[in-house]
Amino acid sequence: PPRASAVLHSLQAVGYDVPTAIADIIDNSLAARASTVAVTMTFDGPRSFVRITDNGDGMDAGVLDMAMRLGSQHPGTHRATGDHGRFGLGLKTASFGQCRRLTVRSRPANGEEQTRSWDLDHVEKEDSWALRHGPWDPDSDSRLGHIAGSGTTVLWEKMDRVVEDPAHPSAHEDFDRKIAETVDHLGMVFHRLIDAKTSPVTITVNGRQVHGWDPLLSRHQSTRELAARKLQVAGVQILVVPYIIPPESRLSPEDARRAAGPHGWLAHQGFYLYRNRRLLVTGGWLGLGRRDPQHSRARIRVDVDNRLDDLLRIDI
């Protein structure tokens, strides 16, 4: 087997930032049919932590052991249509990119609570695949809390990649900035699930409800929705819907701010690729053209599902 300390340490360099890592954890919650996800981000110097709790199906001991395993599912395995996963790595790679201790507590309906934890310091010391059954200490146990009904809690501690220098005067301010970026990112990538007319998903960050950001302004009365096209690729349907959003002069200040998005009007023109209604590509022309001020109001929705992952070369 590969050296445990080398593999787990290398996974810290996959390249996640905090918002994308948290979004990957929420993908697992959605695959478990969660309707609510609560994210808690707490700054406490070297004891800072992030907790993500959902009310999904939960996992029994065997399934939780598998979820904590690297490569828990082969990428080629058939997945349910609404499954947002692919490689069986997201929970681990997203977490280790932010912290050195990952603890997961889960409970299936009518089942018992189970807890598993990876601690990179312990793995490096022993150089073995030492997955712990139970929390590492009373502090971790307290932060995890207990699960009523069914659901899963993911806890990040020893967040050396997020709080690199806890004593620095700007450490708290930097952490607060990451909280704001997380709220914006979750509102963008999950907006169709948050704003769904049936069975919407509720996501909160530190008790504050995340509102969806629709880059297409699809529900605005002045947005023009052009004719949709249905394409068949490898026996799978791709839906393409173009929109022309209103000019800034016809929008309220709040709508104009939302239309501009986090990176401005020019950056957000182009294609918006959704996989199972989850946003993957946020603008740009996919190599078919260049950004141009004259095209800043053109936004094109492309809907695919996970049966086309190989064709689209979906990566981690």
mmCIF file of N, CA, C and O in Angstrom, residues 217-268:
data_model
loop_
_atom_site.group_PDB
_atom_site.id
_atom_site.type_symbol
_atom_site.label_atom_id
_atom_site.label_comp_id
_atom_site.label_asym_id
_atom_site.label_seq_id
_atom_site.Cartn_x
_atom_site.Cartn_y
_atom_site.Cartn_z
ATOM 1 N N LEU A 217 -30.590 35.922 -14.465
ATOM 2 C CA LEU A 217 -31.747 36.767 -14.195
ATOM 3 C C LEU A 217 -32.993 36.197 -14.890
ATOM 4 O O LEU A 217 -33.783 36.910 -15.492
ATOM 5 N N SER A 218 -33.141 34.892 -14.806
ATOM 6 C CA SER A 218 -34.166 34.208 -15.584
ATOM 7 C C SER A 218 -35.585 34.595 -15.183
ATOM 8 O O SER A 218 -36.513 34.469 -16.000
ATOM 9 N N ARG A 219 -35.780 35.088 -13.946
ATOM 10 C CA ARG A 219 -37.126 35.436 -13.501
ATOM 11 C C ARG A 219 -37.406 36.936 -13.591
ATOM 12 O O ARG A 219 -38.487 37.381 -13.225
ATOM 13 N N HIS A 220 -36.431 37.704 -14.061
ATOM 14 C CA HIS A 220 -36.647 39.146 -14.176
ATOM 15 C C HIS A 220 -37.565 39.424 -15.369
ATOM 16 O O HIS A 220 -37.418 38.837 -16.444
ATOM 17 N N GLN A 221 -38.503 40.327 -15.186
ATOM 18 C CA GLN A 221 -39.513 40.580 -16.218
ATOM 19 C C GLN A 221 -38.915 41.115 -17.514
ATOM 20 O O GLN A 221 -39.505 40.966 -18.599
ATOM 21 N N SER A 222 -37.749 41.757 -17.451
ATOM 22 C CA SER A 222 -37.145 42.330 -18.651
ATOM 23 C C SER A 222 -36.102 41.425 -19.299
ATOM 24 O O SER A 222 -35.516 41.773 -20.325
ATOM 25 N N THR A 223 -35.856 40.267 -18.712
ATOM 26 C CA THR A 223 -34.917 39.320 -19.324
ATOM 27 C C THR A 223 -35.584 38.612 -20.496
ATOM 28 O O THR A 223 -36.740 38.198 -20.408
ATOM 29 N N ARG A 224 -34.867 38.501 -21.595
ATOM 30 C CA ARG A 224 -35.383 37.804 -22.784
ATOM 31 C C ARG A 224 -34.851 36.380 -22.805
ATOM 32 O O ARG A 224 -33.637 36.155 -22.840
ATOM 33 N N GLU A 225 -35.762 35.413 -22.750
ATOM 34 C CA GLU A 225 -35.390 34.011 -22.867
ATOM 35 C C GLU A 225 -35.637 33.568 -24.306
ATOM 36 O O GLU A 225 -36.772 33.605 -24.790
ATOM 37 N N LEU A 226 -34.598 33.185 -24.995
ATOM 38 C CA LEU A 226 -34.712 32.793 -26.397
ATOM 39 C C LEU A 226 -35.051 31.306 -26.499
ATOM 40 O O LEU A 226 -35.127 30.592 -25.508
ATOM 41 N N ALA A 227 -35.256 30.856 -27.727
ATOM 42 C CA ALA A 227 -35.704 29.482 -27.948
ATOM 43 C C ALA A 227 -34.668 28.473 -27.446
ATOM 44 O O ALA A 227 -33.471 28.594 -27.731
ATOM 45 N N ALA A 228 -35.162 27.487 -26.715
ATOM 46 C CA ALA A 228 -34.280 26.435 -26.198
ATOM 47 C C ALA A 228 -33.952 25.442 -27.302
ATOM 48 O O ALA A 228 -34.728 25.250 -28.247
ATOM 49 N N ARG A 229 -32.785 24.827 -27.171
ATOM 50 C CA ARG A 229 -32.389 23.773 -28.104
ATOM 51 C C ARG A 229 -32.049 22.524 -27.317
ATOM 52 O O ARG A 229 -31.388 22.583 -26.288
ATOM 53 N N LYS A 230 -32.513 21.386 -27.817
ATOM 54 C CA LYS A 230 -32.219 20.105 -27.195
ATOM 55 C C LYS A 230 -31.257 19.335 -28.095
ATOM 56 O O LYS A 230 -31.554 19.078 -29.257
ATOM 57 N N LEU A 231 -30.112 18.991 -27.538
ATOM 58 C CA LEU A 231 -29.084 18.279 -28.288
ATOM 59 C C LEU A 231 -28.955 16.863 -27.734
ATOM 60 O O LEU A 231 -29.003 16.660 -26.523
ATOM 61 N N GLN A 232 -28.790 15.902 -28.615
ATOM 62 C CA GLN A 232 -28.578 14.520 -28.198
ATOM 63 C C GLN A 232 -27.101 14.169 -28.361
ATOM 64 O O GLN A 232 -26.553 14.262 -29.452
ATOM 65 N N VAL A 233 -26.483 13.790 -27.256
ATOM 66 C CA VAL A 233 -25.075 13.403 -27.276
ATOM 67 C C VAL A 233 -24.938 12.075 -26.554
ATOM 68 O O VAL A 233 -25.309 11.959 -25.381
ATOM 69 N N ALA A 234 -24.447 11.074 -27.274
ATOM 70 C CA ALA A 234 -24.264 9.743 -26.683
ATOM 71 C C ALA A 234 -25.549 9.246 -26.029
ATOM 72 O O ALA A 234 -25.515 8.597 -24.981
ATOM 73 N N GLY A 235 -26.687 9.551 -26.650
ATOM 74 C CA GLY A 235 -27.967 9.105 -26.129
ATOM 75 C C GLY A 235 -28.472 9.891 -24.943
ATOM 76 O O GLY A 235 -29.488 9.537 -24.341
ATOM 77 N N VAL A 236 -27.775 10.968 -24.588
ATOM 78 C CA VAL A 236 -28.165 11.789 -23.444
ATOM 79 C C VAL A 236 -28.542 13.181 -23.940
ATOM 80 O O VAL A 236 -27.874 13.742 -24.810
ATOM 81 N N GLN A 237 -29.624 13.738 -23.393
ATOM 82 C CA GLN A 237 -30.088 15.049 -23.823
ATOM 83 C C GLN A 237 -29.358 16.167 -23.090
ATOM 84 O O GLN A 237 -29.188 16.124 -21.880
ATOM 85 N N ILE A 238 -28.914 17.165 -23.864
ATOM 86 C CA ILE A 238 -28.350 18.398 -23.313
ATOM 87 C C ILE A 238 -29.319 19.519 -23.679
ATOM 88 O O ILE A 238 -29.705 19.659 -24.837
ATOM 89 N N LEU A 239 -29.698 20.302 -22.692
ATOM 90 C CA LEU A 239 -30.608 21.413 -22.924
ATOM 91 C C LEU A 239 -29.822 22.719 -22.922
ATOM 92 O O LEU A 239 -29.064 22.993 -21.987
ATOM 93 N N VAL A 240 -30.001 23.518 -23.982
ATOM 94 C CA VAL A 240 -29.311 24.801 -24.116
ATOM 95 C C VAL A 240 -30.355 25.910 -24.197
ATOM 96 O O VAL A 240 -31.217 25.889 -25.077
ATOM 97 N N VAL A 241 -30.290 26.861 -23.269
ATOM 98 C CA VAL A 241 -31.264 27.954 -23.228
ATOM 99 C C VAL A 241 -30.505 29.287 -23.170
ATOM 100 O O VAL A 241 -29.822 29.566 -22.194
ATOM 101 N N PRO A 242 -30.617 30.129 -24.215
ATOM 102 C CA PRO A 242 -29.948 31.433 -24.190
ATOM 103 C C PRO A 242 -30.826 32.507 -23.539
ATOM 104 O O PRO A 242 -32.054 32.487 -23.654
ATOM 105 N N TYR A 243 -30.162 33.447 -22.870
ATOM 106 C CA TYR A 243 -30.841 34.581 -22.247
ATOM 107 C C TYR A 243 -30.116 35.864 -22.637
ATOM 108 O O TYR A 243 -28.895 35.876 -22.808
ATOM 109 N N ILE A 244 -30.899 36.930 -22.766
ATOM 110 C CA ILE A 244 -30.325 38.269 -22.876
ATOM 111 C C ILE A 244 -30.848 39.056 -21.687
ATOM 112 O O ILE A 244 -32.041 39.336 -21.583
ATOM 113 N N ILE A 245 -29.948 39.363 -20.761
ATOM 114 C CA ILE A 245 -30.378 40.054 -19.554
ATOM 115 C C ILE A 245 -30.543 41.545 -19.840
ATOM 116 O O ILE A 245 -29.968 42.067 -20.800
ATOM 117 N N PRO A 246 -31.321 42.261 -19.051
ATOM 118 C CA PRO A 246 -31.574 43.686 -19.306
ATOM 119 C C PRO A 246 -30.293 44.510 -19.152
ATOM 120 O O PRO A 246 -29.379 44.116 -18.419
ATOM 121 N N PRO A 247 -30.217 45.661 -19.814
ATOM 122 C CA PRO A 247 -29.077 46.564 -19.599
ATOM 123 C C PRO A 247 -29.121 47.120 -18.184
ATOM 124 O O PRO A 247 -30.180 47.175 -17.541
ATOM 125 N N GLU A 248 -27.973 47.541 -17.701
ATOM 126 C CA GLU A 248 -27.864 48.021 -16.337
ATOM 127 C C GLU A 248 -28.809 49.189 -16.068
ATOM 128 O O GLU A 248 -29.347 49.339 -14.969
ATOM 129 N N SER A 249 -29.067 50.014 -17.101
ATOM 130 C CA SER A 249 -29.921 51.193 -16.932
ATOM 131 C C SER A 249 -31.374 50.819 -16.626
ATOM 132 O O SER A 249 -32.133 51.649 -16.129
ATOM 133 N N ARG A 250 -31.769 49.604 -16.927
ATOM 134 C CA ARG A 250 -33.152 49.172 -16.709
ATOM 135 C C ARG A 250 -33.295 48.322 -15.449
ATOM 136 O O ARG A 250 -34.354 47.727 -15.224
ATOM 137 N N LEU A 251 -32.244 48.268 -14.661
ATOM 138 C CA LEU A 251 -32.276 47.457 -13.445
ATOM 139 C C LEU A 251 -32.210 48.347 -12.209
ATOM 140 O O LEU A 251 -31.604 49.416 -12.230
ATOM 141 N N SER A 252 -32.826 47.885 -11.150
ATOM 142 C CA SER A 252 -32.681 48.572 -9.869
ATOM 143 C C SER A 252 -31.235 48.411 -9.409
ATOM 144 O O SER A 252 -30.516 47.514 -9.871
ATOM 145 N N PRO A 253 -30.764 49.258 -8.494
ATOM 146 C CA PRO A 253 -29.384 49.113 -8.009
ATOM 147 C C PRO A 253 -29.082 47.715 -7.479
ATOM 148 O O PRO A 253 -28.009 47.171 -7.735
ATOM 149 N N GLU A 254 -30.047 47.119 -6.765
ATOM 150 C CA GLU A 254 -29.824 45.780 -6.220
ATOM 151 C C GLU A 254 -29.748 44.739 -7.339
ATOM 152 O O GLU A 254 -28.870 43.867 -7.348
ATOM 153 N N ASP A 255 -30.667 44.818 -8.325
ATOM 154 C CA ASP A 255 -30.630 43.879 -9.447
ATOM 155 C C ASP A 255 -29.372 44.068 -10.282
ATOM 156 O O ASP A 255 -28.797 43.085 -10.792
ATOM 157 N N ALA A 256 -28.944 45.309 -10.438
ATOM 158 C CA ALA A 256 -27.717 45.571 -11.202
ATOM 159 C C ALA A 256 -26.504 44.956 -10.503
ATOM 160 O O ALA A 256 -25.616 44.390 -11.154
ATOM 161 N N ARG A 257 -26.487 45.077 -9.180
ATOM 162 C CA ARG A 257 -25.383 44.480 -8.426
ATOM 163 C C ARG A 257 -25.384 42.964 -8.575
ATOM 164 O O ARG A 257 -24.339 42.341 -8.776
ATOM 165 N N ARG A 258 -26.565 42.376 -8.513
ATOM 166 C CA ARG A 258 -26.659 40.925 -8.636
ATOM 167 C C ARG A 258 -26.319 40.477 -10.052
ATOM 168 O O ARG A 258 -25.697 39.429 -10.252
ATOM 169 N N ALA A 259 -26.718 41.265 -11.057
ATOM 170 C CA ALA A 259 -26.403 40.905 -12.445
ATOM 171 C C ALA A 259 -24.904 40.957 -12.702
ATOM 172 O O ALA A 259 -24.351 40.137 -13.440
ATOM 173 N N ALA A 260 -24.231 41.932 -12.083
ATOM 174 C CA ALA A 260 -22.787 42.064 -12.272
ATOM 175 C C ALA A 260 -22.040 40.899 -11.647
ATOM 176 O O ALA A 260 -20.967 40.514 -12.131
ATOM 177 N N GLY A 261 -22.635 40.307 -10.577
ATOM 178 C CA GLY A 261 -21.997 39.172 -9.943
ATOM 179 C C GLY A 261 -20.706 39.548 -9.242
ATOM 180 O O GLY A 261 -20.306 40.713 -9.191
ATOM 181 N N PRO A 262 -20.006 38.553 -8.715
ATOM 182 C CA PRO A 262 -18.788 38.842 -7.951
ATOM 183 C C PRO A 262 -17.635 39.365 -8.784
ATOM 184 O O PRO A 262 -16.710 39.985 -8.252
ATOM 185 N N HIS A 263 -17.677 39.153 -10.130
ATOM 186 C CA HIS A 263 -16.529 39.531 -10.962
ATOM 187 C C HIS A 263 -16.859 40.554 -12.049
ATOM 188 O O HIS A 263 -16.009 40.863 -12.880
ATOM 189 N N GLY A 264 -18.075 41.096 -12.057
ATOM 190 C CA GLY A 264 -18.415 42.143 -13.016
ATOM 191 C C GLY A 264 -19.080 41.636 -14.279
ATOM 192 O O GLY A 264 -19.032 40.451 -14.603
ATOM 193 N N TRP A 265 -19.722 42.556 -14.991
ATOM 194 C CA TRP A 265 -20.518 42.221 -16.182
ATOM 195 C C TRP A 265 -19.693 41.502 -17.247
ATOM 196 O O TRP A 265 -20.135 40.527 -17.845
ATOM 197 N N LEU A 266 -18.493 41.981 -17.500
ATOM 198 C CA LEU A 266 -17.677 41.409 -18.578
ATOM 199 C C LEU A 266 -17.323 39.956 -18.288
ATOM 200 O O LEU A 266 -17.369 39.104 -19.175
ATOM 201 N N ALA A 267 -16.993 39.665 -17.037
ATOM 202 C CA ALA A 267 -16.541 38.318 -16.684
ATOM 203 C C ALA A 267 -17.662 37.294 -16.729
ATOM 204 O O ALA A 267 -17.420 36.103 -16.954
ATOM 205 N N HIS A 268 -18.905 37.727 -16.520
ATOM 206 C CA HIS A 268 -19.999 36.765 -16.370
ATOM 207 C C HIS A 268 -20.811 36.533 -17.639
ATOM 208 O O HIS A 268 -21.851 35.875 -17.594
#
